[in-house]
Amino acid sequence: MLRKGTSTTSDANVKVSTLIGEGAVFDGNLTIPDTIRIDGTINGNCSCDSTLILGESGQIFGNINAQNIIISGSVKGDITAKGKLEFLPTGRLVGNIVANTLVIDEGAYVDGKCTMTSDSATSSYSSSVSEE
């Protein structure tokens, strides 16, 4: 599990440049060029050019678009991962998934549709979604 002060194999070597701490609430869309860890609440869409880590106490009420995503908290919105999307046992999602690689640990909860893609298909899917 992704708890404060601990790490899994997936995030052991990840340098976090931005942290939204437990108890913090951010209202609005968030765009981050580097890795972010969220232990608080985001009310809006999140876009990250690198890795987005959602800690066990973290919540996102909006869509997520990132290169790699590790979910240990809860998300209500759609997720697009250009690389790897990983749900740890405490991870929860109500929304759809578009991912190149998907790992769902036992105990995680996912309620939505899943589309597995290659890198080039993910880009064309994102473009067609924004045009709707």
PDB file of C-alpha atoms in Angstrom:
ATOM      1  CA  MET A   1       0.000   0.000   0.000  1.00  0.00           C
ATOM      2  CA  LEU A   2       1.059   3.559  -0.603  1.00  0.00           C
ATOM      3  CA  ARG A   3       1.108   5.070   2.866  1.00  0.00           C
ATOM      4  CA  LYS A   4       2.793   8.205   4.064  1.00  0.00           C
ATOM      5  CA  GLY A   5       6.476   7.540   4.552  1.00  0.00           C
ATOM      6  CA  THR A   6       6.445   4.233   2.681  1.00  0.00           C
ATOM      7  CA  SER A   7       6.914   3.219  -0.905  1.00  0.00           C
ATOM      8  CA  THR A   8       6.223   0.289  -3.169  1.00  0.00           C
ATOM      9  CA  THR A   9       8.458  -1.129  -5.838  1.00  0.00           C
ATOM     10  CA  SER A  10       6.675   1.076  -8.382  1.00  0.00           C
ATOM     11  CA  ASP A  11       7.430   4.387  -6.690  1.00  0.00           C
ATOM     12  CA  ALA A  12      10.635   3.582  -4.814  1.00  0.00           C
ATOM     13  CA  ASN A  13      12.874   5.474  -7.247  1.00  0.00           C
ATOM     14  CA  VAL A  14      10.467   8.290  -8.140  1.00  0.00           C
ATOM     15  CA  LYS A  15      11.519  11.820  -7.166  1.00  0.00           C
ATOM     16  CA  VAL A  16       8.394  13.790  -6.202  1.00  0.00           C
ATOM     17  CA  SER A  17       8.596  17.453  -7.174  1.00  0.00           C
ATOM     18  CA  THR A  18       5.093  18.499  -6.029  1.00  0.00           C
ATOM     19  CA  LEU A  19       3.139  17.336  -2.968  1.00  0.00           C
ATOM     20  CA  ILE A  20      -0.478  18.010  -2.067  1.00  0.00           C
ATOM     21  CA  GLY A  21      -0.523  17.071   1.615  1.00  0.00           C
ATOM     22  CA  GLU A  22      -3.156  15.214   3.591  1.00  0.00           C
ATOM     23  CA  GLY A  23      -6.007  17.549   4.538  1.00  0.00           C
ATOM     24  CA  ALA A  24      -5.224  20.027   1.735  1.00  0.00           C
ATOM     25  CA  VAL A  25      -8.018  20.810  -0.752  1.00  0.00           C
ATOM     26  CA  PHE A  26      -7.311  22.150  -4.246  1.00  0.00           C
ATOM     27  CA  ASP A  27     -10.251  23.460  -6.309  1.00  0.00           C
ATOM     28  CA  GLY A  28      -9.579  23.793 -10.046  1.00  0.00           C
ATOM     29  CA  ASN A  29      -7.626  22.108 -12.809  1.00  0.00           C
ATOM     30  CA  LEU A  30      -4.042  21.150 -12.004  1.00  0.00           C
ATOM     31  CA  THR A  31      -1.208  20.871 -14.560  1.00  0.00           C
ATOM     32  CA  ILE A  32       2.165  19.567 -13.402  1.00  0.00           C
ATOM     33  CA  PRO A  33       5.292  19.107 -15.577  1.00  0.00           C
ATOM     34  CA  ASP A  34       6.992  16.662 -13.162  1.00  0.00           C
ATOM     35  CA  THR A  35       6.001  13.952 -10.678  1.00  0.00           C
ATOM     36  CA  ILE A  36       3.269  14.779  -8.150  1.00  0.00           C
ATOM     37  CA  ARG A  37       2.041  12.972  -5.062  1.00  0.00           C
ATOM     38  CA  ILE A  38      -1.479  13.741  -3.842  1.00  0.00           C
ATOM     39  CA  ASP A  39      -2.519  12.877  -0.284  1.00  0.00           C
ATOM     40  CA  GLY A  40      -5.217  15.569  -0.109  1.00  0.00           C
ATOM     41  CA  THR A  41      -8.286  16.325  -2.246  1.00  0.00           C
ATOM     42  CA  ILE A  42      -8.376  17.685  -5.798  1.00  0.00           C
ATOM     43  CA  ASN A  43     -11.694  19.011  -7.127  1.00  0.00           C
ATOM     44  CA  GLY A  44     -10.822  19.291 -10.810  1.00  0.00           C
ATOM     45  CA  ASN A  45      -8.879  17.651 -13.612  1.00  0.00           C
ATOM     46  CA  CYS A  46      -5.213  16.658 -13.184  1.00  0.00           C
ATOM     47  CA  SER A  47      -2.670  16.601 -15.995  1.00  0.00           C
ATOM     48  CA  CYS A  48       0.883  15.417 -15.371  1.00  0.00           C
ATOM     49  CA  ASP A  49       3.712  15.000 -17.889  1.00  0.00           C
ATOM     50  CA  SER A  50       5.426  12.454 -15.638  1.00  0.00           C
ATOM     51  CA  THR A  51       4.089  10.285 -12.779  1.00  0.00           C
ATOM     52  CA  LEU A  52       1.000  10.997 -10.668  1.00  0.00           C
ATOM     53  CA  ILE A  53       0.882   9.181  -7.324  1.00  0.00           C
ATOM     54  CA  LEU A  54      -2.418   9.217  -5.410  1.00  0.00           C
ATOM     55  CA  GLY A  55      -1.792   8.248  -1.787  1.00  0.00           C
ATOM     56  CA  GLU A  56      -4.192   6.234   0.340  1.00  0.00           C
ATOM     57  CA  SER A  57      -5.842   9.357   1.810  1.00  0.00           C
ATOM     58  CA  GLY A  58      -5.890  11.136  -1.575  1.00  0.00           C
ATOM     59  CA  GLN A  59      -9.061  11.867  -3.531  1.00  0.00           C
ATOM     60  CA  ILE A  60      -9.551  13.240  -7.032  1.00  0.00           C
ATOM     61  CA  PHE A  61     -12.948  14.376  -8.292  1.00  0.00           C
ATOM     62  CA  GLY A  62     -12.104  14.903 -11.946  1.00  0.00           C
ATOM     63  CA  ASN A  63     -10.250  13.362 -14.859  1.00  0.00           C
ATOM     64  CA  ILE A  64      -6.586  12.327 -14.727  1.00  0.00           C
ATOM     65  CA  ASN A  65      -4.181  12.403 -17.672  1.00  0.00           C
ATOM     66  CA  ALA A  66      -0.550  11.408 -17.022  1.00  0.00           C
ATOM     67  CA  GLN A  67       2.343   9.359 -18.314  1.00  0.00           C
ATOM     68  CA  ASN A  68       2.298   6.921 -15.373  1.00  0.00           C
ATOM     69  CA  ILE A  69      -0.248   6.726 -12.555  1.00  0.00           C
ATOM     70  CA  ILE A  70      -0.233   4.910  -9.214  1.00  0.00           C
ATOM     71  CA  ILE A  71      -3.603   4.871  -7.425  1.00  0.00           C
ATOM     72  CA  SER A  72      -3.925   4.032  -3.741  1.00  0.00           C
ATOM     73  CA  GLY A  73      -6.731   6.519  -2.963  1.00  0.00           C
ATOM     74  CA  SER A  74     -10.055   7.205  -4.677  1.00  0.00           C
ATOM     75  CA  VAL A  75     -10.926   8.737  -8.051  1.00  0.00           C
ATOM     76  CA  LYS A  76     -14.292   9.767  -9.459  1.00  0.00           C
ATOM     77  CA  GLY A  77     -13.513  10.555 -13.081  1.00  0.00           C
ATOM     78  CA  ASP A  78     -11.834   9.102 -16.140  1.00  0.00           C
ATOM     79  CA  ILE A  79      -8.152   8.114 -16.225  1.00  0.00           C
ATOM     80  CA  THR A  80      -5.820   8.218 -19.229  1.00  0.00           C
ATOM     81  CA  ALA A  81      -2.323   6.791 -18.732  1.00  0.00           C
ATOM     82  CA  LYS A  82       0.075   6.998 -21.672  1.00  0.00           C
ATOM     83  CA  GLY A  83       2.331   4.501 -19.904  1.00  0.00           C
ATOM     84  CA  LYS A  84       1.463   2.398 -16.860  1.00  0.00           C
ATOM     85  CA  LEU A  85      -1.608   2.635 -14.622  1.00  0.00           C
ATOM     86  CA  GLU A  86      -1.360   0.741 -11.340  1.00  0.00           C
ATOM     87  CA  PHE A  87      -4.106   0.247  -8.743  1.00  0.00           C
ATOM     88  CA  LEU A  88      -2.852  -0.772  -5.312  1.00  0.00           C
ATOM     89  CA  PRO A  89      -5.157  -2.738  -2.946  1.00  0.00           C
ATOM     90  CA  THR A  90      -6.780   0.402  -1.459  1.00  0.00           C
ATOM     91  CA  GLY A  91      -7.249   2.082  -4.855  1.00  0.00           C
ATOM     92  CA  ARG A  92     -10.813   2.978  -5.905  1.00  0.00           C
ATOM     93  CA  LEU A  93     -12.122   4.241  -9.267  1.00  0.00           C
ATOM     94  CA  VAL A  94     -15.555   5.148 -10.532  1.00  0.00           C
ATOM     95  CA  GLY A  95     -14.833   6.077 -14.135  1.00  0.00           C
ATOM     96  CA  ASN A  96     -13.319   4.818 -17.356  1.00  0.00           C
ATOM     97  CA  ILE A  97      -9.721   3.838 -18.094  1.00  0.00           C
ATOM     98  CA  VAL A  98      -7.548   4.293 -21.169  1.00  0.00           C
ATOM     99  CA  ALA A  99      -4.076   2.847 -20.562  1.00  0.00           C
ATOM    100  CA  ASN A 100      -1.114   1.324 -22.324  1.00  0.00           C
ATOM    101  CA  THR A 101      -0.316  -0.981 -19.365  1.00  0.00           C
ATOM    102  CA  LEU A 102      -2.702  -1.793 -16.507  1.00  0.00           C
ATOM    103  CA  VAL A 103      -2.027  -3.478 -13.150  1.00  0.00           C
ATOM    104  CA  ILE A 104      -4.870  -4.014 -10.682  1.00  0.00           C
ATOM    105  CA  ASP A 105      -3.895  -5.482  -7.314  1.00  0.00           C
ATOM    106  CA  GLU A 106      -6.259  -7.751  -5.419  1.00  0.00           C
ATOM    107  CA  GLY A 107      -8.646  -5.664  -3.318  1.00  0.00           C
ATOM    108  CA  ALA A 108      -8.694  -2.640  -5.640  1.00  0.00           C
ATOM    109  CA  TYR A 109     -12.108  -1.482  -6.919  1.00  0.00           C
ATOM    110  CA  VAL A 110     -12.743  -0.331 -10.499  1.00  0.00           C
ATOM    111  CA  ASP A 111     -16.216   0.559 -11.793  1.00  0.00           C
ATOM    112  CA  GLY A 112     -16.067   1.569 -15.458  1.00  0.00           C
ATOM    113  CA  LYS A 113     -14.866   0.591 -18.900  1.00  0.00           C
ATOM    114  CA  CYS A 114     -11.252  -0.144 -19.731  1.00  0.00           C
ATOM    115  CA  THR A 115      -9.500   0.354 -23.068  1.00  0.00           C
ATOM    116  CA  MET A 116      -5.965  -0.927 -23.557  1.00  0.00           C
ATOM    117  CA  THR A 117      -3.990   0.988 -26.186  1.00  0.00           C
ATOM    118  CA  SER A 118      -0.570   1.538 -27.635  1.00  0.00           C
ATOM    119  CA  ASP A 119       1.126   4.950 -27.277  1.00  0.00           C
ATOM    120  CA  SER A 120      -0.023   6.155 -30.711  1.00  0.00           C
ATOM    121  CA  ALA A 121      -3.618   4.990 -30.154  1.00  0.00           C
ATOM    122  CA  THR A 122      -3.748   6.807 -26.793  1.00  0.00           C
ATOM    123  CA  SER A 123      -2.830  10.088 -28.508  1.00  0.00           C
ATOM    124  CA  SER A 124      -5.510   9.709 -31.168  1.00  0.00           C
ATOM    125  CA  TYR A 125      -8.094   8.722 -28.546  1.00  0.00           C
ATOM    126  CA  SER A 126      -7.339  11.822 -26.459  1.00  0.00           C
ATOM    127  CA  SER A 127      -7.716  14.023 -29.547  1.00  0.00           C
ATOM    128  CA  SER A 128     -11.068  12.526 -30.492  1.00  0.00           C
ATOM    129  CA  VAL A 129     -12.389  12.860 -26.929  1.00  0.00           C
ATOM    130  CA  SER A 130     -11.541  16.571 -26.752  1.00  0.00           C
ATOM    131  CA  GLU A 131     -13.406  17.231 -29.998  1.00  0.00           C
ATOM    132  CA  GLU A 132     -16.724  15.888 -28.648  1.00  0.00           C
TER     133      GLU A 132
END
